[in-house]
Amino acid sequence: MKEEIKTNSSNTRQVQRDTAKKSVPLVLIRGKHCFRCGDKLHKNTNSCPALNSTCQTCGKRGHFLKTCIIDGRAIIQGNYKGQNKGQVNYIQNKNNDTSQESDSENDEATSAVASNLIRKTSKGKEVLLDVKLNGIKLQMLYDPGAASSIIGKKTW
């Protein structure tokens, strides 16, 4: 943040702050940084200073402005260690149409109903993005905290 101190004719000082958005996002590394405040991981998550703060950009509670991934100020890198990745073989949308999403040969088929997955919270709103994958226009739910994707190889 850049500060300039100016003196006007009545000898009073004005402080002007350049609050322009940073061009380089803060990189948060999974297992190393706290996603709420941006500092190193806390021994106790309840001791994070951002726990009860409200983001000035997205309005959600629990993180500082500098760690907001919705507006691009922060990005998350790294994978979960020792965690099994879930696999969805098909999903069922709100109209109860079934579309195949994976070519898995796994006998333990997993299904999910999209109407149960897409929930609006009282504090946040659903963010849908218009995307184009292999020339196909799709509307997708933006979920920056998702551990895995349900986009199948055929669609991707």
PDB file of C-alpha atoms in Angstrom:
ATOM      1  CA  MET A   1       0.000   0.000   0.000  1.00  0.00           C
ATOM      2  CA  LYS A   2       1.423   3.366  -1.036  1.00  0.00           C
ATOM      3  CA  GLU A   3       0.907   6.427   1.144  1.00  0.00           C
ATOM      4  CA  GLU A   4       1.415  10.044   0.145  1.00  0.00           C
ATOM      5  CA  ILE A   5       1.368  12.848   2.697  1.00  0.00           C
ATOM      6  CA  LYS A   6       0.317  16.224   1.305  1.00  0.00           C
ATOM      7  CA  THR A   7       0.122  19.577   3.051  1.00  0.00           C
ATOM      8  CA  ASN A   8      -2.529  21.997   1.831  1.00  0.00           C
ATOM      9  CA  SER A   9      -2.596  25.772   2.316  1.00  0.00           C
ATOM     10  CA  SER A  10      -4.041  25.567   5.840  1.00  0.00           C
ATOM     11  CA  ASN A  11      -1.158  23.281   6.922  1.00  0.00           C
ATOM     12  CA  THR A  12      -3.398  20.284   7.518  1.00  0.00           C
ATOM     13  CA  ARG A  13      -2.235  16.899   6.385  1.00  0.00           C
ATOM     14  CA  GLN A  14      -4.155  14.578   4.163  1.00  0.00           C
ATOM     15  CA  VAL A  15      -3.251  10.960   3.745  1.00  0.00           C
ATOM     16  CA  GLN A  16      -4.169   9.401   0.458  1.00  0.00           C
ATOM     17  CA  ARG A  17      -3.917   5.679   0.082  1.00  0.00           C
ATOM     18  CA  ASP A  18      -3.574   3.825  -3.123  1.00  0.00           C
ATOM     19  CA  THR A  19      -6.000   0.967  -2.599  1.00  0.00           C
ATOM     20  CA  ALA A  20      -5.775  -0.383  -6.102  1.00  0.00           C
ATOM     21  CA  LYS A  21      -6.046  -4.153  -6.388  1.00  0.00           C
ATOM     22  CA  LYS A  22      -2.713  -5.950  -6.365  1.00  0.00           C
ATOM     23  CA  SER A  23      -1.741  -7.303  -9.760  1.00  0.00           C
ATOM     24  CA  VAL A  24       0.041 -10.329  -8.275  1.00  0.00           C
ATOM     25  CA  PRO A  25      -2.206 -12.613  -6.196  1.00  0.00           C
ATOM     26  CA  LEU A  26      -1.211 -13.981  -2.805  1.00  0.00           C
ATOM     27  CA  VAL A  27      -0.219 -17.657  -3.146  1.00  0.00           C
ATOM     28  CA  LEU A  28      -1.569 -19.823  -0.342  1.00  0.00           C
ATOM     29  CA  ILE A  29       0.018 -23.273  -0.149  1.00  0.00           C
ATOM     30  CA  ARG A  30      -2.110 -26.112   1.189  1.00  0.00           C
ATOM     31  CA  GLY A  31      -0.639 -27.423   4.435  1.00  0.00           C
ATOM     32  CA  LYS A  32       1.590 -24.367   4.887  1.00  0.00           C
ATOM     33  CA  HIS A  33      -0.662 -21.301   4.976  1.00  0.00           C
ATOM     34  CA  CYS A  34      -3.928 -20.467   6.699  1.00  0.00           C
ATOM     35  CA  PHE A  35      -6.599 -19.790   4.048  1.00  0.00           C
ATOM     36  CA  ARG A  36      -8.364 -17.379   6.389  1.00  0.00           C
ATOM     37  CA  CYS A  37      -5.587 -14.904   7.294  1.00  0.00           C
ATOM     38  CA  GLY A  38      -2.709 -15.882   4.969  1.00  0.00           C
ATOM     39  CA  ASP A  39      -0.179 -16.484   7.756  1.00  0.00           C
ATOM     40  CA  LYS A  40       1.443 -19.826   8.528  1.00  0.00           C
ATOM     41  CA  LEU A  41      -0.872 -22.568   9.776  1.00  0.00           C
ATOM     42  CA  HIS A  42      -2.160 -22.138  13.310  1.00  0.00           C
ATOM     43  CA  LYS A  43      -1.850 -24.875  15.922  1.00  0.00           C
ATOM     44  CA  ASN A  44      -5.440 -24.123  16.838  1.00  0.00           C
ATOM     45  CA  THR A  45      -7.725 -22.940  14.020  1.00  0.00           C
ATOM     46  CA  ASN A  46      -9.841 -21.045  16.550  1.00  0.00           C
ATOM     47  CA  SER A  47      -6.873 -18.733  17.193  1.00  0.00           C
ATOM     48  CA  CYS A  48      -6.908 -17.308  13.633  1.00  0.00           C
ATOM     49  CA  PRO A  49      -7.442 -13.525  13.715  1.00  0.00           C
ATOM     50  CA  ALA A  50      -9.649 -13.714  10.599  1.00  0.00           C
ATOM     51  CA  LEU A  51     -12.073 -16.242  12.081  1.00  0.00           C
ATOM     52  CA  ASN A  52     -14.788 -13.679  12.881  1.00  0.00           C
ATOM     53  CA  SER A  53     -13.896 -11.047  10.269  1.00  0.00           C
ATOM     54  CA  THR A  54     -16.003 -10.252   7.218  1.00  0.00           C
ATOM     55  CA  CYS A  55     -14.382  -9.953   3.782  1.00  0.00           C
ATOM     56  CA  GLN A  56     -14.794  -6.499   2.243  1.00  0.00           C
ATOM     57  CA  THR A  57     -15.016  -7.979  -1.262  1.00  0.00           C
ATOM     58  CA  CYS A  58     -17.365 -10.967  -1.119  1.00  0.00           C
ATOM     59  CA  GLY A  59     -19.088 -10.214   2.185  1.00  0.00           C
ATOM     60  CA  LYS A  60     -18.487 -13.712   3.539  1.00  0.00           C
ATOM     61  CA  ARG A  61     -17.353 -14.230   7.100  1.00  0.00           C
ATOM     62  CA  GLY A  62     -14.146 -16.013   8.091  1.00  0.00           C
ATOM     63  CA  HIS A  63     -11.365 -14.574   5.920  1.00  0.00           C
ATOM     64  CA  PHE A  64      -9.494 -11.341   5.263  1.00  0.00           C
ATOM     65  CA  LEU A  65      -9.717  -9.361   2.032  1.00  0.00           C
ATOM     66  CA  LYS A  66      -6.141 -10.324   1.093  1.00  0.00           C
ATOM     67  CA  THR A  67      -7.021 -14.052   1.121  1.00  0.00           C
ATOM     68  CA  CYS A  68     -10.257 -13.757  -0.885  1.00  0.00           C
ATOM     69  CA  ILE A  69     -10.092 -16.175  -3.805  1.00  0.00           C
ATOM     70  CA  ILE A  70     -13.380 -15.002  -5.312  1.00  0.00           C
ATOM     71  CA  ASP A  71     -11.911 -11.733  -6.603  1.00  0.00           C
ATOM     72  CA  GLY A  72      -8.519 -13.244  -7.448  1.00  0.00           C
ATOM     73  CA  ARG A  73      -6.481 -11.655  -4.654  1.00  0.00           C
ATOM     74  CA  ALA A  74      -5.370 -15.125  -3.546  1.00  0.00           C
ATOM     75  CA  ILE A  75      -4.830 -18.483  -5.207  1.00  0.00           C
ATOM     76  CA  ILE A  76      -4.466 -21.894  -3.601  1.00  0.00           C
ATOM     77  CA  GLN A  77      -1.726 -24.302  -4.638  1.00  0.00           C
ATOM     78  CA  GLY A  78      -0.876 -27.829  -3.573  1.00  0.00           C
ATOM     79  CA  ASN A  79      -2.764 -31.062  -3.109  1.00  0.00           C
ATOM     80  CA  TYR A  80      -4.234 -32.755  -0.103  1.00  0.00           C
ATOM     81  CA  LYS A  81      -1.788 -35.358   1.184  1.00  0.00           C
ATOM     82  CA  GLY A  82      -3.037 -38.850   1.906  1.00  0.00           C
ATOM     83  CA  GLN A  83      -6.586 -38.089   0.877  1.00  0.00           C
ATOM     84  CA  ASN A  84      -8.459 -40.387  -1.474  1.00  0.00           C
ATOM     85  CA  LYS A  85      -9.959 -38.543  -4.390  1.00  0.00           C
ATOM     86  CA  GLY A  86     -13.661 -39.177  -4.829  1.00  0.00           C
ATOM     87  CA  GLN A  87     -15.055 -40.204  -8.171  1.00  0.00           C
ATOM     88  CA  VAL A  88     -18.499 -39.463  -9.544  1.00  0.00           C
ATOM     89  CA  ASN A  89     -19.694 -41.721 -12.347  1.00  0.00           C
ATOM     90  CA  TYR A  90     -22.793 -39.711 -13.153  1.00  0.00           C
ATOM     91  CA  ILE A  91     -24.828 -36.825 -11.861  1.00  0.00           C
ATOM     92  CA  GLN A  92     -28.519 -36.142 -12.017  1.00  0.00           C
ATOM     93  CA  ASN A  93     -29.528 -32.557 -12.645  1.00  0.00           C
ATOM     94  CA  LYS A  94     -32.523 -30.705 -11.242  1.00  0.00           C
ATOM     95  CA  ASN A  95     -34.717 -31.938 -14.120  1.00  0.00           C
ATOM     96  CA  ASN A  96     -33.845 -35.551 -13.215  1.00  0.00           C
ATOM     97  CA  ASP A  97     -31.980 -36.056 -16.509  1.00  0.00           C
ATOM     98  CA  THR A  98     -29.016 -38.385 -16.150  1.00  0.00           C
ATOM     99  CA  SER A  99     -25.793 -37.682 -17.973  1.00  0.00           C
ATOM    100  CA  GLN A 100     -22.726 -39.871 -17.902  1.00  0.00           C
ATOM    101  CA  GLU A 101     -19.675 -38.054 -16.581  1.00  0.00           C
ATOM    102  CA  SER A 102     -16.964 -40.696 -16.284  1.00  0.00           C
ATOM    103  CA  ASP A 103     -15.663 -43.764 -18.065  1.00  0.00           C
ATOM    104  CA  SER A 104     -14.776 -45.492 -14.816  1.00  0.00           C
ATOM    105  CA  GLU A 105     -14.692 -49.273 -14.692  1.00  0.00           C
ATOM    106  CA  ASN A 106     -15.130 -49.181 -10.947  1.00  0.00           C
ATOM    107  CA  ASP A 107     -18.044 -51.376  -9.826  1.00  0.00           C
ATOM    108  CA  GLU A 108     -18.826 -49.119  -6.905  1.00  0.00           C
ATOM    109  CA  ALA A 109     -20.818 -46.505  -8.794  1.00  0.00           C
ATOM    110  CA  THR A 110     -21.210 -43.204  -7.067  1.00  0.00           C
ATOM    111  CA  SER A 111     -24.000 -40.830  -7.932  1.00  0.00           C
ATOM    112  CA  ALA A 112     -24.908 -37.392  -6.765  1.00  0.00           C
ATOM    113  CA  VAL A 113     -28.028 -35.333  -7.255  1.00  0.00           C
ATOM    114  CA  ALA A 114     -27.129 -31.831  -8.381  1.00  0.00           C
ATOM    115  CA  SER A 115     -30.083 -30.296  -6.574  1.00  0.00           C
ATOM    116  CA  ASN A 116     -28.579 -31.620  -3.339  1.00  0.00           C
ATOM    117  CA  LEU A 117     -25.092 -30.403  -4.244  1.00  0.00           C
ATOM    118  CA  ILE A 118     -26.062 -26.860  -5.197  1.00  0.00           C
ATOM    119  CA  ARG A 119     -27.167 -25.120  -2.042  1.00  0.00           C
ATOM    120  CA  LYS A 120     -27.577 -21.436  -1.431  1.00  0.00           C
ATOM    121  CA  THR A 121     -26.482 -20.295   1.985  1.00  0.00           C
ATOM    122  CA  SER A 122     -28.092 -17.432   3.821  1.00  0.00           C
ATOM    123  CA  LYS A 123     -24.834 -15.452   3.798  1.00  0.00           C
ATOM    124  CA  GLY A 124     -23.493 -16.219   0.320  1.00  0.00           C
ATOM    125  CA  LYS A 125     -24.949 -16.513  -3.125  1.00  0.00           C
ATOM    126  CA  GLU A 126     -24.552 -19.114  -5.828  1.00  0.00           C
ATOM    127  CA  VAL A 127     -21.960 -18.030  -8.392  1.00  0.00           C
ATOM    128  CA  LEU A 128     -22.428 -19.523 -11.857  1.00  0.00           C
ATOM    129  CA  LEU A 129     -19.815 -19.140 -14.578  1.00  0.00           C
ATOM    130  CA  ASP A 130     -20.360 -19.412 -18.323  1.00  0.00           C
ATOM    131  CA  VAL A 131     -17.542 -21.598 -19.625  1.00  0.00           C
ATOM    132  CA  LYS A 132     -16.671 -23.182 -22.936  1.00  0.00           C
ATOM    133  CA  LEU A 133     -15.101 -26.661 -22.869  1.00  0.00           C
ATOM    134  CA  ASN A 134     -14.075 -28.196 -26.190  1.00  0.00           C
ATOM    135  CA  GLY A 135     -16.442 -25.843 -27.989  1.00  0.00           C
ATOM    136  CA  ILE A 136     -19.387 -26.691 -25.722  1.00  0.00           C
ATOM    137  CA  LYS A 137     -20.951 -23.822 -23.770  1.00  0.00           C
ATOM    138  CA  LEU A 138     -21.713 -24.827 -20.181  1.00  0.00           C
ATOM    139  CA  GLN A 139     -22.810 -23.067 -17.035  1.00  0.00           C
ATOM    140  CA  MET A 140     -20.891 -24.235 -13.975  1.00  0.00           C
ATOM    141  CA  LEU A 141     -21.066 -23.530 -10.273  1.00  0.00           C
ATOM    142  CA  TYR A 142     -17.930 -21.737  -9.074  1.00  0.00           C
ATOM    143  CA  ASP A 143     -16.660 -23.617  -6.032  1.00  0.00           C
ATOM    144  CA  PRO A 144     -13.114 -22.571  -5.110  1.00  0.00           C
ATOM    145  CA  GLY A 145     -13.031 -25.013  -2.210  1.00  0.00           C
ATOM    146  CA  ALA A 146     -13.868 -28.140  -4.199  1.00  0.00           C
ATOM    147  CA  ALA A 147     -11.373 -30.966  -3.681  1.00  0.00           C
ATOM    148  CA  SER A 148     -12.243 -32.694  -6.950  1.00  0.00           C
ATOM    149  CA  SER A 149     -14.139 -32.052 -10.151  1.00  0.00           C
ATOM    150  CA  ILE A 150     -17.129 -33.885 -11.570  1.00  0.00           C
ATOM    151  CA  ILE A 151     -16.283 -32.999 -15.154  1.00  0.00           C
ATOM    152  CA  GLY A 152     -15.782 -36.260 -17.008  1.00  0.00           C
ATOM    153  CA  LYS A 153     -13.035 -36.994 -19.525  1.00  0.00           C
ATOM    154  CA  LYS A 154     -15.527 -36.902 -22.392  1.00  0.00           C
ATOM    155  CA  THR A 155     -16.719 -33.373 -21.538  1.00  0.00           C
ATOM    156  CA  TRP A 156     -13.294 -32.076 -20.561  1.00  0.00           C
TER     157      TRP A 156
END
